Amino acid sequence: MYKLMRLRWNFLPTYLLCQEAFQAPTPFLPKQRTVGIPPNNRQHLSSDAVVGLCLQGHSAVRLTGPMKGRSSASSEDSVEPSRKALVVEDASFLNRPRSDFEHDAQPGPDASSRSNERHNTVTPLPISARRPASFNWKSDTPQPAGDSSNRTPSISTHQPPSLTSTSPDRPPGGKCAEAMRHDAASADGKHDASQQHEYRAALRSPFSVTLMAFMTAVLGITLLYAIVDSSWSRQVEEKGCRMSYMRPSYVRLHEFDTEHTRFATKYSLYLYREQGIDTNNKLRGAPVLFIPGNAGSYKQVRPVAAEAANYFHDALQQDPDTTARGVRPLDFFTVDFNEDITAFHGQTMLDQADYLNEAIRFILALYQDPRMTSRGVDLPEPTSVLILGHSMGGIVARTMLTMPNYQSNSINTIITMSAPHARAPVTFDSQIVSIYNDINSYWRQAYAQKWANDNPLWHVTLVSIAGGGLDTVVPSDYANIESLVPETNGFTVFTTGIPTVWTSMDHQAILWCDQFRKVLTRAIFDVIDARRPSQTKPRAERMRMFKKRFLTGMETSAEKVLSNNEPTTLLTVGDDVLASAAHGEQLVLRDLGGKPELEAHLLRIPSDRLSNGIQFNLLTNNPLDSPGEHGTLEVLFCSPAGHQSLQSPELVHLKLGPSNDRVDAVKLLCKNAAADQILLPASTDFTTQPFVSKTGQGHLPFIFLQYDMEDIAEYLYVAVIDKAVKPTSAFVVADFSSETQAKRIQTVGAGRLAALGLTMTLPGDRPMTAEVQFPNLKSSLVALHLEIHSPACSSKRLLFSPMIRQYLAHPHESRFYVNARRVDLSMHGAAPFLPPPLTPSSANDQGLSLQIWTDPTCESSLEIRLTVDILGSLGKLVIRYRTVFAAFPLLIVSLVLRKQFRVYDSTGVFISFSDSLDSCLKQSLPLVLLSLTLLSLSLRGSETSVTGILWDTWDANAPTTDFHSNDLLTGTRDSFFWFLVPLIGVVCIGVCVAIHLATVALTHILGLLYGYTMARPLWQRQDGRRRASTSAFVPSSPRRRMITTAVLLFLVSTFIPYQFAYLVACLVQLFTTVRALRITNEIGSTASHDFYNYAHSILLLMLWVLPINLPILAVWIRNLAIHWLTPFSSHHNVLSIMPFILLVENLTAGKMVPRLAGRTKHLTSIFLFSTAIYAAIYGISYAYMLHYLVNLVAVWLVVIHSTSDGWSLTGVNSLFDSRESFDAKGSKRP
C-alpha cells in the first residue's frame, strides 16, 4: 500500500488497464477476480475511486505502470517509462517475480496515444531482454542498473505474448458489476481465496513435502533400512579365525635411495626378521616381496613371515629330504607406502608399481653381494621374486608386469589375498578405471596367444584368494580371475573351502588368521626350489601344488596320484578272505580296534565299472596311515601280485589272518591311498561350525576318499586295514554308487523357487554321498534357506550327523555345513558388473550344487526343503550396490532440476525442490524408471553391449568376448532381477528427500547462527531490515573477483587438485543458500523465494557430485600430510572446475538465472535429461563421468547467466579500478 500511495495517475488509462488486468488468467496461480466499472460512470470517477474499486473483492491489488505527471520516481519506475503498463493483480500475486509480470502484463501504450485508450485497447511494444542482476529483495522486480536497450543477448530470452483485448486466453471485456454479482452468488468465495493463499504459503515452506513425495520417501527409507538391517543381521557368517602371534623386527634398507628410484623420499623398503630365529640380517633363502593394500602398512607382513620362519626352523630344517629338494628359508621384504590410498587414485598405483620394479631390481642385486648373503655357493643367484599382495597390492603386482621398467622374468608367482582383480572397487577416478582396462587387456591378450614365445606371461602363475561373505571392504566377487587367466596359469579360491581353514574372514583377518597363514606358508614352501635361478618349480608343478593346498580335492579337475605311485605293500591273505569279500556293496565298520591283531576288510571293485559311471567313496573319522607309518587305519588298492613284483625290497609285507601261512594264501600288490585323502570338517551331534574353535580344541577332521572308476580300473580290491590294538570310536563307511543313484539335477529357477519353493525326497536306500545340482541358481544376489528332515534312527546310534557341502565349480567356492538341519546358503557366482570368463564353462559346471553326506546305516528317507530367503537376499545388495548412491540420486536430482527450469522458463516461477519432485513423481520419474526396467529386460541373453562395441572399435586387438557386457544399469542380464531398477529408484528417492530436508535443516541452523553473529541493537534493526535486500547480495568488485578466481585456478593447475576447489565451491554455495534463506525469511518476496529455490537446487546437485570428488581429495590430503613437497601429479585440469567456480560466483552475487525462450530453453532440459539417463545406465560403472556431465550443465548455466551481462567499456575498466566502492555493474554503492 505504501507503493500505491506514491502512485499518481489519470482516470481513463487507469480504469482501462485495471479492467484488462483482472480479466487476464495467470497459470500456476489462484484465479483472479474481475472488477468492472459501469461505462456511464467512467468519466465521473476520481483516481481514488479507481483505487477503491480495484481494491474490492477478497484481496488487495497492486498497480504499477507509467504515471503521468509524476514528480518523483525511483530508478525502478524511471526506466523506459513509455513501455511500462499499469498492472492490477490480486494481492496473492505480490510475490511473483519480474518474469511473471512480463508474461501477464505487457507494455502499455505510448503516453501520447490517447485515442487507443478511449477504445479500451492496448498496443504493445516489444520488450528487450534485460538482466535480472541485483535483485531488490523487497520488491518483485529486479533493480535495473542502467540502460540495457543496446544489449543483445546471445541466447533468446522469453518473449511474452502481446496483451490485447482480443486475446484468446481471456474473455472479451469484463465489468465490475458482473464481478460483484459473481462474488455475491458465491457465499464462501472469501473462504476459498484464503485457503488458496494458505496453500501457497504452505508450499513455500522449505520443509514442506507433498503427500506423494512423503509416502515415496518413507517407502524408500524403509526399504533402505530393511536392506541395511539384513546385511547386519541375516545371512551373517560366523567368525572362526584364531589369533596369531609373532616377534617381529624390521631392517630398513637405506641403500635403496634416490640413486635407484625417484620415489625413495616417499617410500621405503624393509627386510623382515623374526626375533629368536633370524640371528642376523643376511639373506639365506628365496626372496618374497609383500605388497600392502589400500592404506595398508608394511608391518602387515609379520603374521605370514613369522609363520614361515617358525615352520622352516621347527620342521623343514630338520628334514634332509626337504633341503635336498631345494627348500630354503624365505627372505620376506616389505614396502612402506606410508599407507597410501591406492583404491581411489590411479596415479598412486602407477607410482607404486614403478617403485616396486626398481625394488625388485635392487633385491636381486643384494643376492649378488657376498656381504649380504649367506646362501650356499652351490645355489644360483635368484632371478625372480615371489609376490604376495593384499587387497590393492595384488592389483599393483599385476600392474608391475605392464610397466616400462619391468625386468623380464623377475616375477613368476603372484599370490593375492582379497584383491579386486575383476574390476575397480570404486570408479570415481578416470585414471584407475583406465589402468584396470589396460592391465586386464594386457593379461587377456597375453594368454590369448597361441605360442608360448608370444606370451610374456606364459611362466606366470596367479592365485587369487578371497575371504568370502565377511569381507565387507571389497566384494569377494571381484577377486574372480576367470576373465583374466586360464586354468593352466591360475584360479580363484575362497577361504571357506580351503582344507583346515573352512571359515570366512574379513578384509584384514585374512592377513593374520592363524589357520590360513599356516596353509599359505606351506603352499609357498611347496613351490620353492632354490636350486633353480627362478627360485620356484616349473609352472605346471606350481599349479599342482597350489591346487593341492588350496582346493578341496573334490573338483572335477583334481588330480589323483594313486595310479602314478609305486606299490607300497605286499598283502598276504587267505583265499577264503577273498571269497568273502563284498562285491560292490557297502562296507560299514564301527569301533575300530575290536580285535588285538590286524584285520583286513576287502571290498571287491565291480567289474562293470566303466559302463555305469560308478564312483567309489570312503569316509572315516580316523587319519589314514601313509606308507611306513604305524597308525590305526590304512586303505589300500590291490591287485594280484606278479612274480617280478615280489622281489622289490621296498615293499611292506602284511600277513593277515590265521590262514596267511597256508598254501592257498593269495598275495596282493597294493598301493597306499593316503596321498589322495581329502579333509572334511567333522560332523557330529556336538559340532556347530566346520572350523576348529578359537581355543584350538575340537574334533579331528574327517577323511574322505573319492575315485572315479577310471582312476581305479587296474585294481580288483579295496583293502581297509584295521591296525588298532585297542577299541576306539573310529568308523569307516565305504560304498560304490552309480551316477543315477547319487546325482539329481533340478532345473528350477530363482523366480519359481521364490514363489513356490522346492521340496524333494531322497530314498532310504541312497548312497552315503548324494548330490543335487541347480544349474539355474548361480547369482550372488540370491540367498537361500535349506531345511533337512529325517526320521530319527532308533535302532543304532548314528556314525555321523548330516553334512552339506555347497559349492560352485567356477570359481572354486565351497562352504561346509556340519550337523546340518537348517542352514542359510549364499554364493559368489554370477555377480553384478563382473566380466564373463575367458572360456565359458559347461552346463554341468554352472550353478549351485549341494553335496550331502548322510549315515547309510539309518535307512530312512531324507526330505529337503529349499526356499529363497527374501529378506536375506536384500542384504546382498549392500556390498555390491553401495556405489549406486553416487549415480542414481543424480538421476533424481537432474530430473527435478529439469522440471524446475521448465516451469521457470514457462511461467517465471522457480518452484521449490519439493514441488518439482512431486511433479516428477507424477510424470517423468515413473516413465524413466519404467523405461530403464524395460531396457534391463531387453539385455537378457545379449552377448554385447554398447560399451563393448565402442571399446572394440577403439581397440583393434579386442577379443571376441565382450568383457564390458555387464557394465549397463544394474550390472546383470538375469531377467529375474528386473525389479532392481525400480527398487533402487525408490530407495534413492527416499535418500534424496532425506538429504534435501537435511540440507534445509542445515541451512536453517547456519542461518540462525549467521543471524546471531550479525545481531545489532534494537534501534538499528529496523534500518538494517530495510537495507537487507541491498546488502545481503552485494558482490565484490570485479577486480577482486577476477583475482580470486585467477589465484584459485592457478593453484589448481599447479599444486592442488580440482577436487579441492570443488569442495570450496560447495561450501561457498552452501553459504550462498544460507544468505538467500535469511533474506527470504526477513522479506518474503517472490523474487527471494525464487532465488532461494534456485540456489538450493544447485547446492543439492553439487552435493550429489561431491562424493565422487572426495576420495581424490582424501588422497591429496594424505600425501600432503606425509610429504608435502611431493607434487600431486594428477587432477589439475582447470576446465573441470572453472564452470563450477563461475556458476557459484554468479550465485554469490545474487544473480538469478535468466529465463529462456524459443528453442534454446530446450537445451537446459537436454543437458539435465542426458545427465540423468547416463547416471542411471553407466553411472555405477563409470561414476567419474558424472562430474564431467554436471560440469557441462554448469557451463550451460554460466552461458545463460552471461546473456544478462553486458560487456561495456565501463565493465572492463572496472576490472582494473582499485576503488572497492564499485558494485558488479560498475555503479556506486549507496
mmCIF file of C-alpha atoms in Angstrom, residues 619-621 681-687 730-733 796-803 818-820 853-858:
data_model
loop_
_atom_site.group_PDB
_atom_site.id
_atom_site.type_symbol
_atom_site.label_atom_id
_atom_site.label_comp_id
_atom_site.label_asym_id
_atom_site.label_seq_id
_atom_site.Cartn_x
_atom_site.Cartn_y
_atom_site.Cartn_z
ATOM 1 C CA LEU A 619 34.542 -91.714 4.825
ATOM 2 C CA THR A 620 36.237 -92.123 8.186
ATOM 3 C CA ASN A 621 36.963 -90.096 11.273
ATOM 4 C CA PRO A 681 35.220 -80.899 8.775
ATOM 5 C CA ALA A 682 33.962 -83.215 11.486
ATOM 6 C CA SER A 683 30.174 -83.505 11.683
ATOM 7 C CA THR A 684 28.788 -84.911 14.915
ATOM 8 C CA ASP A 685 25.905 -84.145 17.211
ATOM 9 C CA PHE A 686 28.191 -81.789 19.149
ATOM 10 C CA THR A 687 29.692 -79.727 16.325
ATOM 11 C CA ALA A 730 36.597 -94.681 14.826
ATOM 12 C CA PHE A 731 34.330 -95.701 11.979
ATOM 13 C CA VAL A 732 34.689 -96.404 8.288
ATOM 14 C CA VAL A 733 31.958 -96.206 5.658
ATOM 15 C CA LYS A 796 21.516 -97.733 16.166
ATOM 16 C CA ARG A 797 23.385 -94.598 17.016
ATOM 17 C CA LEU A 798 24.453 -92.516 14.046
ATOM 18 C CA LEU A 799 28.033 -92.734 12.893
ATOM 19 C CA PHE A 800 27.968 -89.037 11.945
ATOM 20 C CA SER A 801 25.469 -86.241 11.519
ATOM 21 C CA PRO A 802 24.361 -84.983 8.094
ATOM 22 C CA MET A 803 26.926 -82.775 6.434
ATOM 23 C CA VAL A 818 28.110 -79.658 9.752
ATOM 24 C CA ASN A 819 25.334 -81.225 11.797
ATOM 25 C CA ALA A 820 23.068 -79.689 9.202
ATOM 26 C CA TRP A 853 26.762 -86.887 3.358
ATOM 27 C CA THR A 854 24.362 -88.972 5.461
ATOM 28 C CA ASP A 855 24.770 -92.085 7.577
ATOM 29 C CA PRO A 856 23.786 -95.057 5.376
ATOM 30 C CA THR A 857 23.022 -97.213 8.400
ATOM 31 C CA CYS A 858 19.916 -95.128 9.016
#
